[in-house]
Amino acid sequence: MTFSALGLSEEIVRAVTERGYTEPTPIQAQAIPVVLAGGDLMAGAQTGTGKTAGFTLPILQRLAASAKSLSGKAPIRALVLIPTRELAAQVEESVREYGKYLKLNSMTMIGGVNINPQIQRLKTRVDILVATPGRLLDHVQQRTVDLSHVEILVLDEADRMLDMGFIRDIKKILALLPKQRQNLLFSATFSDEIKALADGLLNKPAMIEVARRNATAELIEQRIYPVDRQRKRELLTHLIKEHNWHQVLVFTRTKHGANKLAEQLDKDGVPALAIHGNKSQAARTRALAEFKSGKLQVLCATDIAARGIDISELPHVVNFELPNVPEDYVHRIGRTGRAGSEGEASSLVCIDEKKLLHDIERLIKRDIPVVQVPGFEPDPSIKAEPILNGQNRGGGQNRGQGGGRGQGQGRGQPAPRAGAGRAPSAPRAGGSKPASGHGAGRGAAPVLHRSGGRGR
Ligand code: AMP
């Protein structure tokens, strides 16, 4: 299958070929013809599948086919709504790159930066607007944006949009759009809430779903490192130094946790910065740029801040703490092993996280290999404690944080069933494996230490 065979124009094919894409990904192969034909779409696809080009390329083609002259002001014809600022900036960058041989203009509209340059930019021609909902509504309020000519709407990462509490903002925005338009909805998960949103939004949509990362995780080598909660930072420093990991994206559960960890790692001699919603947009952009360029060894992030960060060939993702929602584990480890490259996803797991690990393994339908680093065996006398900040997902860099739904609702989180499946596979002390063995051979199976069904 080629991009030309999907019906894309020579200008677009040239741009993607220059970008290094030789053939469409499955989501692109399915979505592009639907969008080119003008139909609505509901797509189950998460970041890493190539979904951005899946909607961007056909939108560019449709708009280019009926483009007005470049001179003068023209209305916004495509609106792409994105939950996070980083992802919005990345998507708009892709729009520009894929559309570089077309006479179309795009703009990023995100919060956290001065609104005035955006107001000035809106006075010039913008065909495709890539926006986060909060800032878009700020412009609506100030009457600096006109959405009355939008022909195509994209809701990207719709599930995350709802998680972040954007539903009311989205509804307000929808009310400002012309009734007659093409709608494309992308979501990694399909909760009842997403289905309800889709029902109200989409008109006889084509439904497509591509394999989730957890179904194609063979490129991601996953490991569990059992450790006591207060020794996690020490173990992380040890792993990073021992294996000379570079470009490590570390997930913490809270913003405070991300800050504290980055500071401590820095003190340990591992260059680290935190990225989360309480940081200024400039600080976030700087941290991300340094991390991407390889200058910064570790980036500590909360789930929402890291969502959509696209770093090609990111080699290491570390779960410093397991996420409260099992699906977030899949999102997190999906940051590595992307677009055909291999990656390692390591989770530092303490006794408190036994149930979270169990839920994750049930979701991904596999046991994650356990590697016990000698010298870091959990102390058997330490008892599990409830996880603090259990409701704190630690993200929310856009407006709407706090207005979101409760933790885990509607995200298909499997309810724990007593006795279902195999025994919980919490890590335990007592195993040993030479530290040098880990990472020496990527194919080598780590030593597993699993409970054989002791009632833990
Ligand atoms: P996305 O899911 O849109 O965030 O894309 C994930 C990554 O895949 C990005 O780094 C894209 O540049 C890359 N990508 C998208 N389409 C293709 C393709 N057809 N071939 C190779 N890489 C691609």
Short mmCIF file of C-alpha atoms in Angstrom, two decimals, residues 105-362:
data_model
loop_
_atom_site.label_atom_id
_atom_site.label_comp_id
_atom_site.label_asym_id
_atom_site.label_seq_id
_atom_site.Cartn_x
_atom_site.Cartn_y
_atom_site.Cartn_z
CA ASN A 105 -1.91 28.25 6.65
CA SER A 106 -2.14 26.81 10.14
CA MET A 107 -1.88 28.13 13.66
CA THR A 108 -1.35 26.72 17.16
CA MET A 109 -3.58 28.23 19.82
CA ILE A 110 -2.59 27.16 23.32
CA GLY A 111 -2.74 28.53 26.83
CA GLY A 112 0.24 29.41 28.97
CA VAL A 113 1.55 31.92 26.47
CA ASN A 114 0.71 35.55 25.75
CA ILE A 115 -2.65 35.82 23.99
CA ASN A 116 -1.79 38.99 22.05
CA PRO A 117 0.42 37.46 19.36
CA GLN A 118 -2.39 34.95 18.80
CA ILE A 119 -4.87 37.77 18.37
CA GLN A 120 -2.56 39.37 15.81
CA ARG A 121 -2.10 36.07 14.03
CA LEU A 122 -5.86 35.58 13.83
CA LYS A 123 -6.10 38.79 11.86
CA THR A 124 -4.22 37.05 9.07
CA ARG A 125 -5.22 33.94 7.19
CA VAL A 126 -5.64 30.73 9.19
CA ASP A 127 -7.07 27.72 7.36
CA ILE A 128 -6.35 25.12 10.02
CA LEU A 129 -6.51 25.97 13.71
CA VAL A 130 -4.99 23.56 16.21
CA ALA A 131 -6.18 24.56 19.66
CA THR A 132 -6.54 23.54 23.26
CA PRO A 133 -10.13 24.15 24.38
CA GLY A 134 -9.45 26.62 27.20
CA ARG A 135 -7.52 29.12 25.16
CA LEU A 136 -9.91 28.79 22.27
CA LEU A 137 -12.74 29.80 24.57
CA ASP A 138 -10.72 32.75 25.80
CA HIS A 139 -10.57 33.92 22.20
CA VAL A 140 -14.28 33.25 21.75
CA GLN A 141 -14.99 35.42 24.77
CA GLN A 142 -12.81 38.19 23.46
CA ARG A 143 -14.42 37.80 20.05
CA THR A 144 -11.05 37.39 18.43
CA VAL A 145 -11.85 34.13 16.68
CA ASP A 146 -14.61 33.27 14.22
CA LEU A 147 -15.60 29.62 14.05
CA SER A 148 -18.66 30.07 11.90
CA HIS A 149 -17.04 28.70 8.74
CA VAL A 150 -15.45 25.55 10.12
CA GLU A 151 -15.95 22.69 7.67
CA ILE A 152 -13.99 19.98 9.47
CA LEU A 153 -13.71 19.34 13.20
CA VAL A 154 -11.23 16.96 14.79
CA LEU A 155 -11.47 15.92 18.43
CA ASP A 156 -8.14 14.32 19.12
CA GLU A 157 -7.52 12.22 22.23
CA ALA A 158 -11.17 12.61 23.11
CA ASP A 159 -10.90 10.30 26.11
CA ARG A 160 -8.16 12.41 27.62
CA MET A 161 -10.13 15.52 26.83
CA LEU A 162 -12.97 14.20 28.95
CA ASP A 163 -10.61 13.02 31.69
CA MET A 164 -9.28 16.55 31.91
CA GLY A 165 -12.73 17.95 32.37
CA PHE A 166 -13.08 19.61 28.99
CA ILE A 167 -16.56 18.30 28.20
CA ARG A 168 -18.31 21.61 28.95
CA ASP A 169 -15.74 23.57 27.01
CA ILE A 170 -16.14 21.21 24.07
CA LYS A 171 -19.89 21.56 24.12
CA LYS A 172 -19.59 25.34 24.13
CA ILE A 173 -17.25 25.17 21.17
CA LEU A 174 -19.50 22.76 19.25
CA ALA A 175 -22.37 25.18 19.62
CA LEU A 176 -20.37 27.80 17.73
CA LEU A 177 -19.69 25.63 14.69
CA PRO A 178 -21.84 25.35 11.58
CA LYS A 179 -24.22 22.38 11.76
CA GLN A 180 -23.08 21.12 8.40
CA ARG A 181 -19.52 19.85 8.81
CA GLN A 182 -17.30 16.79 8.83
CA ASN A 183 -16.42 15.39 12.27
CA LEU A 184 -13.52 13.17 13.18
CA LEU A 185 -13.13 11.75 16.66
CA PHE A 186 -10.02 9.97 17.87
CA SER A 187 -9.84 8.22 21.20
CA ALA A 188 -7.63 5.56 22.73
CA THR A 189 -10.50 4.16 24.76
CA PHE A 190 -14.25 3.99 24.29
CA SER A 191 -16.01 4.61 27.57
CA ASP A 192 -19.75 5.19 27.74
CA GLU A 193 -19.03 8.87 28.02
CA ILE A 194 -17.04 8.87 24.78
CA LYS A 195 -19.82 6.94 23.08
CA ALA A 196 -22.34 9.49 24.30
CA LEU A 197 -20.20 12.33 22.98
CA ALA A 198 -19.79 10.53 19.65
CA ASP A 199 -23.54 9.91 19.40
CA GLY A 200 -24.27 13.60 19.69
CA LEU A 201 -21.47 14.65 17.38
CA LEU A 202 -20.99 12.19 14.57
CA ASN A 203 -23.20 11.54 11.60
CA LYS A 204 -23.14 7.91 10.43
CA PRO A 205 -19.46 7.63 11.20
CA ALA A 206 -17.10 5.03 9.81
CA MET A 207 -15.71 3.16 12.79
CA ILE A 208 -12.13 2.05 12.72
CA GLU A 209 -9.92 0.69 15.40
CA VAL A 210 -6.27 -0.18 15.22
CA ALA A 211 -4.26 -2.40 17.50
CA ARG A 212 -3.52 -0.83 20.81
CA ARG A 213 0.01 -0.64 21.96
CA ASN A 214 -0.60 -3.33 24.50
CA ALA A 215 -1.47 -5.68 21.68
CA THR A 216 1.74 -4.91 19.87
CA ALA A 217 4.01 -4.51 22.81
CA GLU A 218 6.61 -6.92 21.56
CA LEU A 219 8.84 -3.98 20.77
CA ILE A 220 8.66 -2.83 24.36
CA GLU A 221 10.61 -4.78 26.90
CA GLN A 222 8.72 -4.44 30.14
CA ARG A 223 10.16 -5.07 33.58
CA ILE A 224 9.11 -4.83 37.18
CA TYR A 225 11.75 -3.88 39.74
CA PRO A 226 10.56 -4.69 43.26
CA VAL A 227 11.81 -2.15 45.79
CA ASP A 228 10.73 -0.50 49.01
CA ARG A 229 8.95 2.80 48.52
CA GLN A 230 11.62 4.88 50.26
CA ARG A 231 14.42 3.36 48.17
CA LYS A 232 12.94 3.98 44.76
CA ARG A 233 15.00 7.06 44.00
CA GLU A 234 18.19 5.27 45.00
CA LEU A 235 17.30 2.33 42.76
CA LEU A 236 16.44 4.62 39.85
CA THR A 237 19.78 6.41 40.13
CA HIS A 238 21.48 3.02 40.32
CA LEU A 239 19.71 1.72 37.21
CA ILE A 240 20.38 4.87 35.20
CA LYS A 241 24.06 4.93 36.12
CA GLU A 242 24.64 1.18 35.99
CA HIS A 243 23.14 0.76 32.54
CA ASN A 244 24.09 4.20 31.30
CA TRP A 245 20.50 4.98 30.31
CA HIS A 246 20.05 8.18 28.39
CA GLN A 247 16.75 9.88 27.51
CA VAL A 248 14.73 8.43 30.34
CA LEU A 249 11.13 9.57 30.67
CA VAL A 250 10.12 8.99 34.30
CA PHE A 251 6.50 9.04 35.34
CA THR A 252 5.43 10.12 38.77
CA ARG A 253 1.92 10.25 40.08
CA THR A 254 1.97 13.88 41.19
CA LYS A 255 3.43 17.17 40.12
CA HIS A 256 5.10 17.54 43.50
CA GLY A 257 6.57 14.06 43.10
CA ALA A 258 7.95 14.97 39.67
CA ASN A 259 9.61 18.11 41.07
CA LYS A 260 11.08 16.36 44.08
CA LEU A 261 12.41 13.47 42.04
CA ALA A 262 13.99 15.72 39.40
CA GLU A 263 15.72 17.73 42.12
CA GLN A 264 17.01 14.62 43.86
CA LEU A 265 18.25 13.01 40.65
CA ASP A 266 20.04 16.22 39.79
CA LYS A 267 21.72 16.13 43.21
CA ASP A 268 22.71 12.52 42.52
CA GLY A 269 24.51 13.69 39.40
CA VAL A 270 21.82 12.71 36.91
CA PRO A 271 20.67 15.78 34.94
CA ALA A 272 16.89 15.90 35.34
CA LEU A 273 14.01 18.34 34.99
CA ALA A 274 10.30 18.06 35.71
CA ILE A 275 7.52 18.78 33.25
CA HIS A 276 3.98 19.31 34.46
CA GLY A 277 1.08 21.69 34.51
CA ASN A 278 2.44 23.99 37.21
CA LYS A 279 5.47 24.84 35.14
CA SER A 280 5.32 27.80 32.79
CA GLN A 281 4.90 26.96 29.15
CA ALA A 282 8.38 28.35 28.50
CA ALA A 283 9.91 26.05 31.13
CA ARG A 284 8.06 23.06 29.71
CA THR A 285 9.11 23.82 26.16
CA ARG A 286 12.71 24.28 27.27
CA ALA A 287 12.78 21.03 29.26
CA LEU A 288 11.27 19.11 26.37
CA ALA A 289 13.71 20.60 23.85
CA GLU A 290 16.71 19.75 26.06
CA PHE A 291 15.41 16.25 26.59
CA LYS A 292 14.74 15.70 22.89
CA SER A 293 18.18 16.93 21.93
CA GLY A 294 19.76 14.49 24.39
CA LYS A 295 21.22 17.23 26.61
CA LEU A 296 18.92 16.35 29.47
CA GLN A 297 19.21 12.76 30.66
CA VAL A 298 15.94 12.48 32.57
CA LEU A 299 12.54 14.11 32.23
CA CYS A 300 10.17 13.58 35.15
CA ALA A 301 6.57 13.92 34.08
CA THR A 302 3.02 13.44 35.17
CA ASP A 303 0.66 11.48 32.94
CA ILE A 304 -1.11 14.40 31.40
CA ALA A 305 2.05 16.43 30.78
CA ALA A 306 3.63 13.50 29.00
CA ARG A 307 0.61 12.58 26.97
CA GLY A 308 1.37 12.94 23.32
CA ILE A 309 5.00 13.86 23.75
CA ASP A 310 6.47 12.52 20.57
CA ILE A 311 10.11 11.69 20.89
CA SER A 312 11.23 9.36 18.20
CA GLU A 313 13.07 6.34 19.45
CA LEU A 314 12.71 7.19 23.12
CA PRO A 315 14.68 4.31 24.65
CA HIS A 316 13.50 4.27 28.28
CA VAL A 317 10.29 4.86 30.12
CA VAL A 318 10.28 4.40 33.88
CA ASN A 319 7.23 4.20 36.08
CA PHE A 320 8.57 5.61 39.31
CA GLU A 321 5.09 4.98 40.62
CA LEU A 322 2.47 2.90 38.90
CA PRO A 323 -0.51 4.86 37.60
CA ASN A 324 -3.85 4.60 39.34
CA VAL A 325 -5.62 3.79 36.11
CA PRO A 326 -4.27 0.66 34.38
CA GLU A 327 -4.80 2.13 30.93
CA ASP A 328 -2.40 4.92 31.79
CA TYR A 329 0.29 2.26 32.06
CA VAL A 330 -0.32 1.44 28.42
CA HIS A 331 -0.22 5.12 27.48
CA ARG A 332 2.98 5.58 29.43
CA ILE A 333 4.90 2.67 28.01
CA GLY A 334 3.61 3.62 24.56
CA ARG A 335 6.04 6.57 24.74
CA THR A 336 8.83 4.10 24.04
CA GLY A 337 9.22 1.50 21.30
CA ARG A 338 7.45 3.82 18.86
CA ALA A 339 7.35 3.64 15.11
CA GLY A 340 9.27 0.41 14.94
CA SER A 341 12.08 1.15 17.36
CA GLU A 342 12.70 -0.88 20.47
CA GLY A 343 12.21 0.43 23.95
CA GLU A 344 12.36 -0.52 27.59
CA ALA A 345 9.64 0.18 30.10
CA SER A 346 10.70 -0.30 33.71
CA SER A 347 8.42 -0.03 36.72
CA LEU A 348 9.66 0.44 40.26
CA VAL A 349 7.04 -1.29 42.32
CA CYS A 350 6.66 -1.27 46.10
CA ILE A 351 4.32 -3.32 48.24
CA ASP A 352 1.65 -0.60 48.24
CA GLU A 353 1.26 -0.98 44.50
CA LYS A 354 0.47 -4.68 44.47
CA LYS A 355 -3.12 -4.18 43.43
CA LEU A 356 -2.28 -1.59 40.78
CA LEU A 357 0.18 -4.03 39.25
CA HIS A 358 -2.39 -6.77 39.33
CA ASP A 359 -4.91 -4.58 37.48
CA ILE A 360 -2.31 -3.61 34.87
CA GLU A 361 -1.33 -7.22 34.21
CA ARG A 362 -4.97 -8.12 33.81
#
